[in-house]
Coordinates of C-alpha atoms (C1' of nucleotides) in Angstrom, one line a residue:
Chain A
M1 CA 0.1 0.0 -0.1
Q2 CA 2.8 2.2 0.8
S3 CA 4.7 1.4 -2.3
E4 CA 1.8 2.6 -4.4
D5 CA 2.4 6.0 -3.1
M6 CA 6.1 5.9 -3.8
R7 CA 5.7 6.2 -7.7
R8 CA 6.6 9.5 -9.3
V9 CA 3.4 11.4 -10.1
P10 CA 3.3 14.8 -12.1
D11 CA 3.4 17.9 -9.9
P12 CA -0.2 18.5 -9.4
C13 CA 0.6 22.0 -8.7
G14 CA 2.2 23.2 -11.8
D15 CA 4.5 26.3 -11.0
S16 CA 3.7 26.7 -7.4
P17 CA 6.9 27.4 -5.4
F18 CA 6.4 24.7 -2.9
M19 CA 8.4 22.0 -4.6
G20 CA 11.2 24.4 -5.3
I21 CA 11.5 25.3 -1.6
Y22 CA 11.5 21.6 -0.9
E23 CA 14.2 21.0 -3.4
S24 CA 16.3 23.9 -2.1
L25 CA 16.1 22.7 1.6
S26 CA 16.7 19.2 0.7
A27 CA 19.8 19.9 -1.3
A28 CA 21.0 22.1 1.7
Y29 CA 20.3 19.8 4.5
G30 CA 20.1 16.2 3.0
P31 CA 18.0 13.4 3.9
R32 CA 16.6 13.9 7.5
R33 CA 15.8 10.3 8.2
W34 CA 13.0 11.3 10.6
W35 CA 11.5 9.7 12.7
P36 CA 14.0 8.3 15.1
V37 CA 13.1 5.0 16.8
T38 CA 14.9 2.7 19.0
P39 CA 16.6 -0.4 17.4
A40 CA 15.7 -3.8 18.7
G41 CA 17.7 -4.2 21.8
G42 CA 18.6 -0.5 22.0
V43 CA 17.9 2.3 24.4
E44 CA 18.2 5.6 22.6
P45 CA 16.2 6.4 19.5
E46 CA 18.3 6.7 16.3
Y47 CA 18.0 8.1 12.8
T48 CA 17.3 5.0 10.9
G49 CA 14.4 6.2 8.7
G50 CA 11.3 5.4 10.4
P51 CA 9.6 2.5 12.3
S52 CA 9.5 -1.0 10.9
T53 CA 7.8 -3.0 13.8
R54 CA 4.7 -2.6 15.6
I55 CA 6.6 -1.7 18.7
Q56 CA 8.3 1.0 16.9
M57 CA 5.2 2.5 15.6
L58 CA 3.9 2.6 19.1
E59 CA 7.2 4.3 19.8
V60 CA 6.6 6.9 17.3
A61 CA 3.1 7.7 18.6
V62 CA 4.5 8.0 22.3
G63 CA 7.4 10.2 21.1
A64 CA 5.0 12.5 19.3
V65 CA 3.3 13.2 22.7
L66 CA 6.5 13.5 24.5
T67 CA 7.8 16.1 22.0
Q68 CA 4.8 18.3 22.3
N69 CA 6.2 21.9 23.0
T70 CA 9.4 20.1 24.0
S71 CA 12.8 19.7 22.4
W72 CA 13.4 16.3 20.9
K73 CA 16.5 15.9 23.0
N74 CA 14.2 16.0 26.2
A75 CA 11.7 13.8 24.7
S76 CA 14.5 11.3 23.7
K77 CA 15.8 11.0 27.2
A78 CA 12.3 10.1 28.4
I79 CA 12.1 7.3 25.7
A80 CA 15.5 6.0 26.6
N81 CA 14.2 5.7 30.3
L82 CA 11.1 3.8 29.2
N83 CA 13.4 1.5 27.1
R84 CA 15.6 0.9 30.0
A85 CA 12.6 0.0 32.1
G86 CA 11.4 -2.3 29.5
L87 CA 8.1 -0.5 29.1
L88 CA 8.0 0.9 25.7
N89 CA 5.4 -1.7 24.6
P90 CA 1.7 -2.0 24.8
E91 CA 1.6 -4.0 27.9
G92 CA 4.3 -2.1 29.7
L93 CA 2.5 1.3 29.0
T94 CA -1.0 0.2 29.8
G95 CA 0.1 -1.7 32.8
I96 CA 2.2 0.8 34.6
D97 CA 0.5 3.3 37.1
T98 CA 0.4 7.0 36.1
K99 CA 2.6 8.3 38.8
S100 CA 5.5 5.7 38.0
L101 CA 5.3 6.6 34.2
A102 CA 5.3 10.4 35.0
G103 CA 8.6 9.7 36.9
L104 CA 10.2 7.9 33.8
I105 CA 9.2 10.5 31.4
R106 CA 10.0 13.5 33.6
P107 CA 12.7 15.0 31.3
S108 CA 10.2 15.7 28.8
G109 CA 8.3 18.2 30.8
Y110 CA 4.6 18.4 31.5
F111 CA 5.1 14.7 32.7
N112 CA 1.8 14.4 34.8
Q113 CA -0.4 15.3 31.8
K114 CA 1.7 13.3 29.4
A115 CA 1.8 10.1 31.4
E116 CA -2.0 10.2 31.5
R117 CA -2.3 10.8 27.9
I118 CA 0.3 8.1 26.8
K119 CA -1.5 5.4 28.7
V120 CA -4.8 6.4 26.9
L121 CA -3.0 6.4 23.5
A122 CA -1.3 3.2 24.3
A123 CA -4.6 1.5 25.0
Y124 CA -6.0 2.9 21.8
L125 CA -3.2 1.6 19.7
S126 CA -3.2 -1.8 21.4
G127 CA -6.8 -2.2 20.1
N128 CA -7.7 -4.3 17.3
G129 CA -7.5 -2.6 13.7
R130 CA -5.7 0.4 12.4
P131 CA -5.6 3.7 14.1
D132 CA -7.0 6.6 12.1
R133 CA -6.8 10.4 12.4
D134 CA -10.3 10.9 13.6
G135 CA -9.8 8.2 16.3
L136 CA -6.7 9.8 17.5
L137 CA -8.2 13.4 17.6
E138 CA -11.0 11.9 20.2
L139 CA -8.1 11.1 22.6
E140 CA -7.4 13.7 25.3
G141 CA -4.2 15.4 24.6
I142 CA -4.1 14.4 20.9
G143 CA -4.5 17.4 18.6
P144 CA -4.2 17.7 14.8
E145 CA -0.4 18.0 14.8
T146 CA 0.2 15.0 17.0
A147 CA -2.4 13.0 15.2
D148 CA -0.9 13.8 11.7
S149 CA 2.7 13.1 12.9
I150 CA 1.5 9.6 14.3
M151 CA -0.2 8.8 11.0
L152 CA 2.5 10.0 8.7
Y153 CA 5.6 8.9 10.6
G154 CA 4.2 6.0 12.5
Y155 CA 1.8 4.4 10.1
G156 CA 2.8 5.7 6.6
E157 CA -0.3 7.4 5.8
L158 CA -0.6 10.8 3.8
H159 CA -1.1 13.5 6.2
F160 CA 0.7 16.6 6.0
V161 CA 2.1 17.8 9.3
V162 CA 1.7 21.5 10.3
D163 CA 3.5 22.9 13.3
A164 CA 4.9 26.3 14.6
Y165 CA 7.8 26.2 12.3
T166 CA 5.7 25.6 9.2
R167 CA 3.4 28.6 10.0
R168 CA 6.5 30.8 10.8
I169 CA 8.7 30.0 7.8
F170 CA 5.7 30.1 5.2
G171 CA 4.2 33.1 7.0
R172 CA 7.5 35.0 6.5
I173 CA 7.8 33.9 2.8
G174 CA 4.2 35.0 2.3
L175 CA 2.8 31.8 1.1
I176 CA 0.3 31.6 4.0
G177 CA -1.2 34.3 6.4
G178 CA 0.1 32.3 9.5
G179 CA -3.1 32.5 11.6
E180 CA -5.2 30.2 9.6
A181 CA -6.9 27.1 11.0
Y182 CA -4.7 24.0 11.1
E183 CA -6.5 22.2 8.4
A184 CA -6.5 25.4 6.1
V185 CA -2.7 25.5 6.2
Q186 CA -2.5 21.8 5.7
L187 CA -4.7 21.9 2.5
V188 CA -2.4 24.4 1.1
F189 CA 0.5 22.0 1.3
E190 CA -1.5 19.0 0.3
S191 CA -2.7 20.6 -2.9
N192 CA 0.8 21.8 -3.8
I193 CA 2.9 18.8 -3.4
P194 CA 2.9 15.4 -4.9
P195 CA 0.8 12.8 -2.8
E196 CA 3.9 10.8 -1.8
V197 CA 4.4 9.7 1.8
H198 CA 8.2 10.0 1.4
V199 CA 7.8 13.5 0.3
Y200 CA 5.4 14.5 3.0
Q201 CA 7.7 12.9 5.6
E202 CA 10.8 14.6 4.3
Y203 CA 9.3 17.9 3.6
H204 CA 8.1 18.5 7.2
A205 CA 11.4 17.3 8.6
L206 CA 13.2 19.7 6.4
I207 CA 10.9 22.6 7.7
V208 CA 11.9 21.5 11.2
E209 CA 15.4 21.8 10.4
H210 CA 15.3 25.0 8.8
G211 CA 13.2 26.4 11.6
K212 CA 15.9 25.5 14.0
R213 CA 18.9 26.5 12.0
S214 CA 18.1 29.8 10.4
C215 CA 14.3 30.6 10.4
T216 CA 14.3 31.1 14.2
R217 CA 12.2 33.5 16.2
S218 CA 14.8 36.2 15.1
P219 CA 15.8 34.8 11.8
D220 CA 19.5 34.7 10.6
C221 CA 18.7 35.6 7.1
G222 CA 22.2 35.8 6.0
E223 CA 22.3 32.0 6.3
C224 CA 19.1 31.3 4.8
V225 CA 19.2 28.7 2.0
I226 CA 15.8 29.7 0.6
G227 CA 16.3 33.6 1.0
A228 CA 16.1 34.1 -2.7
L229 CA 12.4 32.9 -2.4
C230 CA 11.5 34.8 0.7
G231 CA 9.4 37.9 0.8
R232 CA 10.9 38.9 4.0
C233 CA 14.6 38.4 3.2
G234 CA 15.2 37.8 -0.4
L235 CA 13.6 40.8 -2.3
Chain B
dG1 C1' 18.1 35.1 35.4
dC2 C1' 15.5 34.9 30.9
dC3 C1' 14.0 32.6 26.9
dC4 C1' 12.7 28.9 24.3
dA5 C1' 11.2 24.3 22.7
dG6 C1' 8.3 20.2 16.4
dG7 C1' 1.1 21.4 21.6
dC8 C1' -3.3 20.9 23.9
dT9 C1' -7.0 21.9 27.0
dT10 C1' -9.7 24.8 29.8
dA11 C1' -11.7 29.1 31.4
dA12 C1' -12.4 33.8 30.7
dA13 C1' -13.4 37.8 27.6
Chain C
dT1 C1' -15.1 32.7 18.6
dT2 C1' -10.9 34.4 20.0
dT3 C1' -7.4 34.8 23.8
dA4 C1' -4.8 33.6 27.9
dA5 C1' -3.2 30.7 31.3
dG6 C1' -1.4 26.4 32.7
dC7 C1' 1.4 22.4 32.2
dA8 C1' 7.4 21.6 33.5
dT9 C1' 12.1 20.2 32.2
dG10 C1' 16.5 21.0 30.3
dG11 C1' 19.7 23.9 27.2
dG12 C1' 21.5 28.1 25.2

DNA sequence: GCCCAGGCTTAAA
DNA sequence: TTTAAGCATGGG
């Protein structure tokens, strides 16, 4: 099913600048290999290019909650703690009490909230059948970005992920207003880039990299690799 | 010490 | 329906 999505399709958006930006970011930063997961028998998540087991898919989902408004570095520490405790699996996460779980994920911040939400999420994902976006959105603490991250990176489904970096970067360029509803921004991207899981995954990861490296709160436009395309800095 | 980090929910205006 | 506060650790 996923290999169906990998075939080249004509750019549905003609001369829209979205794929040009993608190519520039890709050339500058290279493959991102997001989302990191823990190899079998390992402790730390590694950039191996995404999950390949059911346990690793669960790990992506848990990581998506842990990294909410939190650096990946801190989320990663929490994941390592769960691995060391042997709890990063359906039985482990649904079985542990909330207090103990909170203690283990402490480095990720908001640990009381996140512990509660991870248990509910693990229970949902442990059920029969494939998770879906709407099902995830009904869970406490799973909003649109988290749901889309889980579906795209965990389960290889075609949902473009919109985050604060996406709004900041493309708002500055002038391709979006910045204050639109989540789904409105998402629709802009999904109607301007080819419907391929790999492209969605890579594009979002490149946006994050760019947001961290140069399009920060106070941007370093001198180092910007897409400055020529940017309404703020390039012209 | 201050600011920020790959959100989300709830209460108040 | 929009805005603000609360959640919390760790790194620059």
